[in-house]
Short mmCIF file of C-alpha atoms and ligand atoms in Angstrom, two decimals:
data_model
loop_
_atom_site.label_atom_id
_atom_site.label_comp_id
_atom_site.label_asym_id
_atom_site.label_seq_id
_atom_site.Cartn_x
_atom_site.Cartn_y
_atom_site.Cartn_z
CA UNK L 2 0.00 0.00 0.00
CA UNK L 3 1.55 3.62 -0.74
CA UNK L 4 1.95 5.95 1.47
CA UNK L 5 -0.61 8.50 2.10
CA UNK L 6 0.45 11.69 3.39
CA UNK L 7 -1.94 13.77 5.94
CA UNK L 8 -1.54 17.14 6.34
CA UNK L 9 -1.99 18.21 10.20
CA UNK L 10 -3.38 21.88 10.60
CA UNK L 11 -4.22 21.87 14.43
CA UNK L 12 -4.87 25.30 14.31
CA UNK L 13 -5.30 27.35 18.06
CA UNK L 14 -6.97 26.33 21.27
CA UNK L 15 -8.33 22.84 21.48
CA UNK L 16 -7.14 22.44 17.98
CA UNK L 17 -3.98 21.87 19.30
CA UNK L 18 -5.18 19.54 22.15
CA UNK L 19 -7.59 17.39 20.14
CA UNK L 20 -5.88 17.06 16.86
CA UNK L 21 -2.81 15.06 19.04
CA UNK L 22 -5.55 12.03 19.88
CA UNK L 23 -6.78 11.77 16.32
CA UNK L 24 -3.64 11.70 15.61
CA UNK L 25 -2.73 8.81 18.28
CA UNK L 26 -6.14 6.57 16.92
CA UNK L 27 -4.90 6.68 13.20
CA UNK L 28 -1.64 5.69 14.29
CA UNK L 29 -3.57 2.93 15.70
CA UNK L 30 -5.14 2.27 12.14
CA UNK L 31 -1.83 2.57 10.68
CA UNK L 32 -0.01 -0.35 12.70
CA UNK L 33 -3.40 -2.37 12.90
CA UNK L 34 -3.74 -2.41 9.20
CA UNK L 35 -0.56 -2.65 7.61
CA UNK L 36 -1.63 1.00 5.84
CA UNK L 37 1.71 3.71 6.20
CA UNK L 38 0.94 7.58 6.83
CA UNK L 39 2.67 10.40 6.80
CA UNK L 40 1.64 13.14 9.12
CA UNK L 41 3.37 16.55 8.10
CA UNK L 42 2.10 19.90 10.23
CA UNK L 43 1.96 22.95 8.94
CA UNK L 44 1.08 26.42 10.72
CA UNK L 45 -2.74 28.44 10.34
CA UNK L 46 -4.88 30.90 11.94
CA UNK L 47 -3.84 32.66 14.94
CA UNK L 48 -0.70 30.46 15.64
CA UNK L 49 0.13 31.13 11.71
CA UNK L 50 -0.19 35.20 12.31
CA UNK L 51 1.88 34.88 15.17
CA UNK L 52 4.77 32.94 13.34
CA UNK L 53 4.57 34.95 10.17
CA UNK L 54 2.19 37.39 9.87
CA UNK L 55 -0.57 35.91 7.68
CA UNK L 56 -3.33 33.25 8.69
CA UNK L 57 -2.53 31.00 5.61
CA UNK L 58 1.35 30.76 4.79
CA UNK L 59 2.15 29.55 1.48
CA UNK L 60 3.98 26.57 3.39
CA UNK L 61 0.95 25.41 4.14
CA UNK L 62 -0.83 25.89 1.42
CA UNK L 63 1.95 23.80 -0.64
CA UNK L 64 1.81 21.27 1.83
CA UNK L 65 -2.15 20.55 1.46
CA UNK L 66 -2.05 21.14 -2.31
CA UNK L 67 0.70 18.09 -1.71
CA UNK L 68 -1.42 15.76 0.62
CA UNK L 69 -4.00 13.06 0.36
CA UNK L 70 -6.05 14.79 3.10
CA UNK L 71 -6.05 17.39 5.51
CA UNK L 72 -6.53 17.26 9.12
CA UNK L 73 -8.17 20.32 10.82
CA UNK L 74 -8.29 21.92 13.98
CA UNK L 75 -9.92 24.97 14.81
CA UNK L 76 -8.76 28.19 14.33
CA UNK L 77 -9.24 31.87 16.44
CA UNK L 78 -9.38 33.19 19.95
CA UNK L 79 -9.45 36.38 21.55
CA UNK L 80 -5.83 37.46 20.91
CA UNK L 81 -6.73 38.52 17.16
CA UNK L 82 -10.16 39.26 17.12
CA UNK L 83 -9.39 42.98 16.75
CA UNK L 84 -7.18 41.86 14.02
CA UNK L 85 -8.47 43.55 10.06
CA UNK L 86 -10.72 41.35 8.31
CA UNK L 87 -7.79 39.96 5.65
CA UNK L 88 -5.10 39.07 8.81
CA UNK L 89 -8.16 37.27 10.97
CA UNK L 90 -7.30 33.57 11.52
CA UNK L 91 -10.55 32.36 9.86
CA UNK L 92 -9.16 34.16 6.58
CA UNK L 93 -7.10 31.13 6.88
CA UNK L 94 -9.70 28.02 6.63
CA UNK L 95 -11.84 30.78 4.36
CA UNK L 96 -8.52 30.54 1.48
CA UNK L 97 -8.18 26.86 1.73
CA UNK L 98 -11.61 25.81 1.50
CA UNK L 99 -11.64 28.90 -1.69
CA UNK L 100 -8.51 27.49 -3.69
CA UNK L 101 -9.15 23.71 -3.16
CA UNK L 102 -12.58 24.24 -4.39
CA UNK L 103 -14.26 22.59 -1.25
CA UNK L 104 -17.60 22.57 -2.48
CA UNK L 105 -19.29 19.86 -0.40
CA UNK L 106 -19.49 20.45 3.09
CA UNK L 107 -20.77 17.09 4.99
CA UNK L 108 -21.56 16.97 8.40
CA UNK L 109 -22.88 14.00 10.65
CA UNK L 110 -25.34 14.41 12.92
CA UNK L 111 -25.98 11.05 14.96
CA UNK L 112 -27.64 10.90 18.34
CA UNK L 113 -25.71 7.84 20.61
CA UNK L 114 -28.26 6.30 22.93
CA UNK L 115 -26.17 6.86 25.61
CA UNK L 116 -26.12 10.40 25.64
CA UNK L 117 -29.94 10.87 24.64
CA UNK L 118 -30.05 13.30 27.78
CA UNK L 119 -27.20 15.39 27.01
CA UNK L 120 -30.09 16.34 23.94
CA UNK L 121 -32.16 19.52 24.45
CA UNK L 122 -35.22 17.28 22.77
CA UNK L 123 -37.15 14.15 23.99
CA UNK L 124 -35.44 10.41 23.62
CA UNK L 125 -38.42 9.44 22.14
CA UNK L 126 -37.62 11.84 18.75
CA UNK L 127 -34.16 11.83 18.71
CA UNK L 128 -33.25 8.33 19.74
CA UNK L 129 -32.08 6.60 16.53
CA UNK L 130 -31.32 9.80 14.87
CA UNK L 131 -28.40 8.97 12.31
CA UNK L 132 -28.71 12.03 9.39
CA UNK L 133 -25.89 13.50 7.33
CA UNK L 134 -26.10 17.26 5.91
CA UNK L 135 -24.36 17.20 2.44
CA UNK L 136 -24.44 21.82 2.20
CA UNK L 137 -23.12 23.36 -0.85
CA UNK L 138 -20.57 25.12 0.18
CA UNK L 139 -18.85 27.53 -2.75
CA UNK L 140 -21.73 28.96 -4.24
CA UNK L 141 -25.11 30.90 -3.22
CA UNK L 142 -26.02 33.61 -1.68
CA UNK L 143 -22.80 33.89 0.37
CA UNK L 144 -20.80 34.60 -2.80
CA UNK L 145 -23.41 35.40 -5.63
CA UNK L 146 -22.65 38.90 -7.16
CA UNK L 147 -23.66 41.58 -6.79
CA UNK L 148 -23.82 42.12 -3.79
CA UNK L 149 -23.71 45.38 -1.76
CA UNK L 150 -25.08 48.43 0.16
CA UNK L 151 -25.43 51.35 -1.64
CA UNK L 152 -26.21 54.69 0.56
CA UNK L 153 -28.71 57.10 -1.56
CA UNK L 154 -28.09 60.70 -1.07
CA UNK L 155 -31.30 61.20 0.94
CA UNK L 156 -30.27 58.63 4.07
CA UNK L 157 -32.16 55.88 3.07
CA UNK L 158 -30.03 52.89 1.82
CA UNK L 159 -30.34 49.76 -0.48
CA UNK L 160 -28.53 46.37 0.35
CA UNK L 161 -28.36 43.04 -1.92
CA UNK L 162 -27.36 39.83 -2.23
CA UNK L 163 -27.45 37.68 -5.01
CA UNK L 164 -28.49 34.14 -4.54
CA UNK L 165 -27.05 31.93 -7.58
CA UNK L 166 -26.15 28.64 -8.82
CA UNK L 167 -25.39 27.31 -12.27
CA UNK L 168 -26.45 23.66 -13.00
CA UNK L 169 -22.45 22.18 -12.98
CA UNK L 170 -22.64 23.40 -9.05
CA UNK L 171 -25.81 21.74 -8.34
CA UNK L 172 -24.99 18.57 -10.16
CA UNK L 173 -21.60 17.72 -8.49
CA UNK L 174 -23.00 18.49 -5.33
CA UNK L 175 -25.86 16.37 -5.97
CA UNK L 176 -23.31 13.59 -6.98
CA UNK L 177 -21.54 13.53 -3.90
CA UNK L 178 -25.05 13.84 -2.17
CA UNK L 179 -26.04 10.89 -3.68
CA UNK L 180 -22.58 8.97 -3.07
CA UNK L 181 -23.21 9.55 0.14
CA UNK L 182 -26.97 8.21 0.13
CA UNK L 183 -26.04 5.24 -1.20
CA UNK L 184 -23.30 4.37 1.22
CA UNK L 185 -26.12 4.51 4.00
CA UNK L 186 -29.85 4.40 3.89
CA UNK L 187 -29.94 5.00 0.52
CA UNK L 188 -32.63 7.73 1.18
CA UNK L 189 -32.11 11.41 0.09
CA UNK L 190 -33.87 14.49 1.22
CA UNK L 191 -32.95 17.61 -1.39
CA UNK L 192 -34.39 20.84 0.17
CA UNK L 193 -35.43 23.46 -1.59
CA UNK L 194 -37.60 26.64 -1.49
CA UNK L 195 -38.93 25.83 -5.09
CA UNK L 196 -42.20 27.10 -4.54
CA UNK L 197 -40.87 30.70 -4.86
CA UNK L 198 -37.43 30.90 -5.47
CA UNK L 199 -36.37 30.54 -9.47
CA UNK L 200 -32.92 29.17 -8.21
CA UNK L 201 -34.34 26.38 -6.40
CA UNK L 202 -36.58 25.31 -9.16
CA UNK L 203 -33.61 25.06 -10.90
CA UNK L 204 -31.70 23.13 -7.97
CA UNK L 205 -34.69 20.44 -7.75
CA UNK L 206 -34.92 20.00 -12.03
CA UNK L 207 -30.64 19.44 -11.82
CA UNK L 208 -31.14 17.05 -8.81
CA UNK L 209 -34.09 14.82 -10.39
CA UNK L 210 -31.76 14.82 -13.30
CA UNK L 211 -28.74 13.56 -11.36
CA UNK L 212 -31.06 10.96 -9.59
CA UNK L 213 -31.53 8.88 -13.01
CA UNK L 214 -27.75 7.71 -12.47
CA UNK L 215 -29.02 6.58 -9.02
CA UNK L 216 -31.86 3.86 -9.20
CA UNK L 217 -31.27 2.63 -6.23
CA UNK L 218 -31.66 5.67 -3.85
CA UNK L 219 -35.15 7.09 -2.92
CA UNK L 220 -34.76 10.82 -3.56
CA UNK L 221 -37.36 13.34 -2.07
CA UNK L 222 -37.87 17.23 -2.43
CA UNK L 223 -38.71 19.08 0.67
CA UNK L 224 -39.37 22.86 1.27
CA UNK L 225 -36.99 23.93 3.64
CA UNK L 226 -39.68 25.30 6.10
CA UNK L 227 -41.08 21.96 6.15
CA UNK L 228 -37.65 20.56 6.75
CA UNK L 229 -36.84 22.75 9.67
CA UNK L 230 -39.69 21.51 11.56
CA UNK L 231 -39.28 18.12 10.94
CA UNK L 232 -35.40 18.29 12.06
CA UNK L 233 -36.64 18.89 15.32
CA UNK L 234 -39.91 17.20 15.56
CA UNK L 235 -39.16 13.47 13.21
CA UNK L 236 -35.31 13.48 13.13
CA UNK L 237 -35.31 9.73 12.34
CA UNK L 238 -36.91 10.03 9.28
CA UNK L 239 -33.99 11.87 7.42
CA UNK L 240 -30.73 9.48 5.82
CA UNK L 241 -29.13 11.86 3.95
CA UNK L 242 -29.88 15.72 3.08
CA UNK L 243 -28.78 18.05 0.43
CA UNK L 244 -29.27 21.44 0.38
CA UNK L 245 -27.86 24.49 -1.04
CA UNK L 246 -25.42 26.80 0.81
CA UNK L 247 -27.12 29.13 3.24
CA UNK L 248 -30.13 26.17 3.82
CA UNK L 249 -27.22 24.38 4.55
CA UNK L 250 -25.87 26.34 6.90
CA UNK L 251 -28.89 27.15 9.39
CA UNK L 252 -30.15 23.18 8.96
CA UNK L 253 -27.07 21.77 9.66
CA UNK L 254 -26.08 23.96 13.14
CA UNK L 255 -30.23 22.97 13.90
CA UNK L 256 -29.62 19.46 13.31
CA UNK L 257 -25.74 19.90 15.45
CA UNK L 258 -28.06 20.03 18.84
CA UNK L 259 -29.58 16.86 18.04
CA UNK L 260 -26.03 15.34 19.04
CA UNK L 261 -26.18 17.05 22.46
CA UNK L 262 -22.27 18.48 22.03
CA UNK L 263 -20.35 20.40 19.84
CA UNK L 264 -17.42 17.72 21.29
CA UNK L 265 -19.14 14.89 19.65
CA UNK L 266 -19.78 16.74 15.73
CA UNK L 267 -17.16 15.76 12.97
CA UNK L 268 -17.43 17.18 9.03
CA UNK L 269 -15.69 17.06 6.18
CA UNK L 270 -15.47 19.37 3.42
CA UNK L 271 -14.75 17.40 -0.02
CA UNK L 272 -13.11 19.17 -3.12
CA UNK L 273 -13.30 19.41 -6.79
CA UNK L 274 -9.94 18.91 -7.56
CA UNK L 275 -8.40 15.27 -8.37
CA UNK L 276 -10.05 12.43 -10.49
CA UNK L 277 -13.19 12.25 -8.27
CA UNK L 278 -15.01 14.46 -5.27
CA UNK L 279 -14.14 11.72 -3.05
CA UNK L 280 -10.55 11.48 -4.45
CA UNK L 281 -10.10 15.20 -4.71
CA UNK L 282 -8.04 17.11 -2.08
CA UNK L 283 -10.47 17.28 1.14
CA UNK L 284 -10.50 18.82 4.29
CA UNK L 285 -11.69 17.08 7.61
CA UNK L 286 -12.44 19.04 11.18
CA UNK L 287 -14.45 19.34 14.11
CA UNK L 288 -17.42 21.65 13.98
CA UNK L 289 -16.26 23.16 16.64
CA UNK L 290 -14.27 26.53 17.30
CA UNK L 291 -11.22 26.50 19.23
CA UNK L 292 -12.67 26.71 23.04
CA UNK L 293 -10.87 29.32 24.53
CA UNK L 294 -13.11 29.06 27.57
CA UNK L 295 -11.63 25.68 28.04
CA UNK L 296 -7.70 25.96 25.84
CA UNK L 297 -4.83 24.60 27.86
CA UNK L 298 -6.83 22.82 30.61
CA UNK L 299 -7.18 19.33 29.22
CA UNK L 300 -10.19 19.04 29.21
CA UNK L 301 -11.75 19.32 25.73
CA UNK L 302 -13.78 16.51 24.19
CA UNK L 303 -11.66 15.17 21.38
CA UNK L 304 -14.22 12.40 19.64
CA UNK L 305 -15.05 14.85 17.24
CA UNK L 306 -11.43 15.22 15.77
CA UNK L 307 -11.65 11.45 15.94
CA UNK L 308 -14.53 10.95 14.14
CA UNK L 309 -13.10 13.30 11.58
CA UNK L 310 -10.53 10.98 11.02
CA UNK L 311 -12.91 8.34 10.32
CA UNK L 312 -14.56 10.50 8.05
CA UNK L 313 -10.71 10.79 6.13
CA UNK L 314 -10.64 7.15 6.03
CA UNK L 315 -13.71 6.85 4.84
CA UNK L 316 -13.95 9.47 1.90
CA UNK L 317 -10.31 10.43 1.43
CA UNK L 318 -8.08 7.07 2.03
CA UNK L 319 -11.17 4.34 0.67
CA UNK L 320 -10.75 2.65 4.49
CA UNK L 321 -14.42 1.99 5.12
CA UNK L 322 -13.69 -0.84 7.49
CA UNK L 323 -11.15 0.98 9.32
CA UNK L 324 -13.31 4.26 9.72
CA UNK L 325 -16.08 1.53 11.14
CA UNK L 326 -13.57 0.36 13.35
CA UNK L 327 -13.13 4.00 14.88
CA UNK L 328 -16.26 4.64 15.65
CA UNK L 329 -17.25 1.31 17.37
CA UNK L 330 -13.91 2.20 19.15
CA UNK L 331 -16.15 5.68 19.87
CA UNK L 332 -19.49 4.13 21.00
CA UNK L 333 -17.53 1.24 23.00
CA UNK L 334 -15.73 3.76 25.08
CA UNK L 335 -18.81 5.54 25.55
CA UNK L 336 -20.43 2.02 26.48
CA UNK L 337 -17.92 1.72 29.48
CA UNK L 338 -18.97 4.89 30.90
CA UNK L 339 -16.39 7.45 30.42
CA UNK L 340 -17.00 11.09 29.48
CA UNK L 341 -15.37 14.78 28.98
CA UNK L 342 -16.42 16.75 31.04
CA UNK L 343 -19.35 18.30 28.29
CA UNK L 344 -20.69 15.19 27.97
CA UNK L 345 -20.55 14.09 31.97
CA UNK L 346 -23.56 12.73 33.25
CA UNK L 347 -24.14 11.29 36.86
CA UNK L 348 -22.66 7.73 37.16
CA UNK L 349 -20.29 8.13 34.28
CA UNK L 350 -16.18 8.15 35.08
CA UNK L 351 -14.29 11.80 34.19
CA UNK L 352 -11.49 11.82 31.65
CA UNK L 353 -9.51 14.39 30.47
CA UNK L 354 -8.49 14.79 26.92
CA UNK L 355 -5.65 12.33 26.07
CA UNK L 356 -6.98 10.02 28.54
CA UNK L 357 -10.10 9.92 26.05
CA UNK L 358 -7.75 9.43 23.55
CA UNK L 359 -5.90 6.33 24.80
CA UNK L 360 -9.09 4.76 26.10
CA UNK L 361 -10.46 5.10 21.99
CA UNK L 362 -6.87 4.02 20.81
CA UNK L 363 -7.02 0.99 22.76
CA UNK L 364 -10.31 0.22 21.81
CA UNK L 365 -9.63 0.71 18.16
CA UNK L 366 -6.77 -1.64 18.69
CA UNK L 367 -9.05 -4.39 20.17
CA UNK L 368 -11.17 -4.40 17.30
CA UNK L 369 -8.59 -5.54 14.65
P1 NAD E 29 -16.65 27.00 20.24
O1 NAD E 29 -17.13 25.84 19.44
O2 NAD E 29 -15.19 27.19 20.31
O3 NAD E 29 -17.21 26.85 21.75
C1 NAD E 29 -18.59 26.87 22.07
C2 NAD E 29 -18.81 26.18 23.43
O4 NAD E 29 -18.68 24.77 23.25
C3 NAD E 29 -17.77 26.57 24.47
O5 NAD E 29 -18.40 26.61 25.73
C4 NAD E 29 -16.77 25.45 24.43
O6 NAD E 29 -16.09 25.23 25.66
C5 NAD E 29 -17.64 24.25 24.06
N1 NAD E 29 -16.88 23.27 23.26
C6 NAD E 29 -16.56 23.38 21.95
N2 NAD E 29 -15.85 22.32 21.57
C7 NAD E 29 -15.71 21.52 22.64
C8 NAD E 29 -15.04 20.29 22.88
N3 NAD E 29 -14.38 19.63 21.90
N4 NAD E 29 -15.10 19.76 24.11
C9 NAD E 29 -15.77 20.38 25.10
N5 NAD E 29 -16.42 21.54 24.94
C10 NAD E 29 -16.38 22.12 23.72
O7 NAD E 29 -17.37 28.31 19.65
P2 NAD E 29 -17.16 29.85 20.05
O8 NAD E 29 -16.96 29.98 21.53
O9 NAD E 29 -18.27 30.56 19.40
O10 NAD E 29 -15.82 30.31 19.31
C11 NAD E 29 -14.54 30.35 19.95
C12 NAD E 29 -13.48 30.70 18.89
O11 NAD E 29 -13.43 29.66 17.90
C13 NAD E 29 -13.77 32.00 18.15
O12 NAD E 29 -12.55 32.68 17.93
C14 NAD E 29 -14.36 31.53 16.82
O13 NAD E 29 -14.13 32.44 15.77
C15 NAD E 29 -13.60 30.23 16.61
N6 NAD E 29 -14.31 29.24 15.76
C16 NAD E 29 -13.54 28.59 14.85
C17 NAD E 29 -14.12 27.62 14.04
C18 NAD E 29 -13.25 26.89 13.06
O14 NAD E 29 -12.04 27.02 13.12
N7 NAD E 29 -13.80 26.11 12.16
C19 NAD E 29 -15.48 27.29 14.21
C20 NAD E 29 -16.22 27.96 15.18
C21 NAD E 29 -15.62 28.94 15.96
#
């Protein structure tokens, strides 16, 4: 087997503390599996500015352009938030995610029985909830042109943003959508607002297209109203979702609280570049920031930097099996009671950080 090379951008905060035990479980994979990685770090965000003045140094951009995958921390804290807009460590993940052309943003949302209570809803709707939010993530109303305020001369002002797709976005998102569908469930929600806007009509004719090439996965169009409310209120009935960039956005952060933590929520952000999506540069992080409530103590829950790995495995390095393995290694350490401290409940046994990670290591191990 070659060897693949990771890129490891820990970033700031509890980038830099969880990134180290994702790190330690593919290790794991590595000697369990006979697979070789290289891990190579490279500087971004705040710890980037600090070192040399920019958020994104071209050594690290070289070094992702170079790698199989990236590994992502988190990136930002209080030191540089009064930093201009260009120097801000989030410029950082903004330019990579820009230049690699990662256009399809997937995030996880899965609800383990055993922290059903740490959820804001009832166990009996979110128990069994297992969705995955494919967003569009290049194109939209976050980029469509023009946009603007303009200030008239008598006070009053105007402000617009264009909302816009052309049909090559929505079909290689919908590809990658429907990848993903058929790797689960094989069910696919595609939301939409296609009773009023013109660019979702479009979105839903380029998606029923797409699903002719996919006979085997039920597709359904849903208004994203309609989908909002059933996030909350029927969360098991979703598999897979699709949806365009700012839908994205706001659905996948509602269906985030269906996990309980922002310590459990991994995502990965797949690319256009290479010979497929899947085997195009992508990017793989925790959904969340970098903590600085909680930076430095040891304390930070790192199974979402481990589930991101699985997700690399899984969509960047073709190691199904192995990314299984992970997150029974996830569940099983759950099983046996421990917990960070955000996901502590009464009865359960306290771990910091890297003790979470060697208890998931181990586990990982046990499963080969
Ligand atoms: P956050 O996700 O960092 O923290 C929100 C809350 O969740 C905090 O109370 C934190 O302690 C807790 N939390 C988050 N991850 C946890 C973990 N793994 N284990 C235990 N508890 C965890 O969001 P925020 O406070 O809004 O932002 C803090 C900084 O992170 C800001 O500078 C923000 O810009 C940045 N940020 C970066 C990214 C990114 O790099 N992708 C994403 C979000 C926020």
């Amino acid at each position: 087997m070659p060897t693949r090379k990771i890129a490891v951008l820990p970033g700031d905060g509890i980038g830099q503390e969880v990134i180290p035990e994702a790190i330690k479980v593919l290790r794991v994979v590595a000697k369990a599996s006979g697979a070789s990685f290289e891990f190579e770090e490279g500087l971004v965000g705040g710890a980037a500015i600090d070192e040399t003045g920019g958020p994104l140094p071209d050594s690290t951009f070289r070094l992702c352009e170079a790698s199989d995958a990236i590994l992502f921390g988190a990136v930002g804290g209080p030191k540089w938030d009064d930093f201009p807009h260009e120097r801000r460590p989030e410029r950082g993940l903004l330019r990579l995610r820009k230049e690699l052309d990662l256009f399809a943003n997937l995030r996880p949302a899965k609800c383990f029985s055993m922290l059903v209570e740490a959820s804001p809803l009832r166990r009996s709707v979110v128990e069994g909830t297992d969705l995955m939010v494919v967003r569009e993530l290049t194109g939209g109303l976050y980029f469509g042109e023009p946009h603007g305020i303009e200030r008239m001369a008598d006070g009053s002002a105007h402000a617009v943003n264009t909302m816009s797709y052309t049909s090559r976005e929505i079909e290689r998102v919908a590809r990658v959508a429907f990848d993903v569908a058929r790797k689960r469930r094989k069910r696919l929600t595609s939301v939409d607002k296609a009773n009023v806007l013109v660019v979702s009509q479009l979105w839903r004719e380029v998606v029923t297209q797409v699903a002719r090439a996919y006979p085997d996965v039920a597709l359904e169009h849903v208004l994203v109203d309609n989908c909002a409310m059933a996030l909350v209120a029927r969360p098991t009935q979703f598999d897979t979702i699709v949806t365009e960039n700012t839908f994205g956005d706001i659905l996948s952060d509602e269906a985030a609280i269906l996990a309980g933590s922002m310590g459990m929520l991994p995502s990965a952000s797949l690319g256009g570049r290479g010979p497929t999506p899947e085997r195009g540069c992508a990017l793989y992080e925790p959904v969340h920031g970098t903590a600085p409530d909680i930076a430095g103590k040891g304390v930070a829950n790192p199974i979402a930097a481990i589930l991101s790995a699985a997700m690399l495995l899984r969509h960047s390095l073709n190691m199904a099996a192995d990314a299984e393995k992970v997150e029974a290694g996830v569940v099983r350490v759950l099983e046996k009671g421990y917990r960070t401290a955000d996901i502590r409940q009464d009865g359960t046994t306290a771990v910091g950080t890297s003790e979470m990670g060697d208890l998931i290591a181990r586990e990982v191990l046990a499963l080969y």
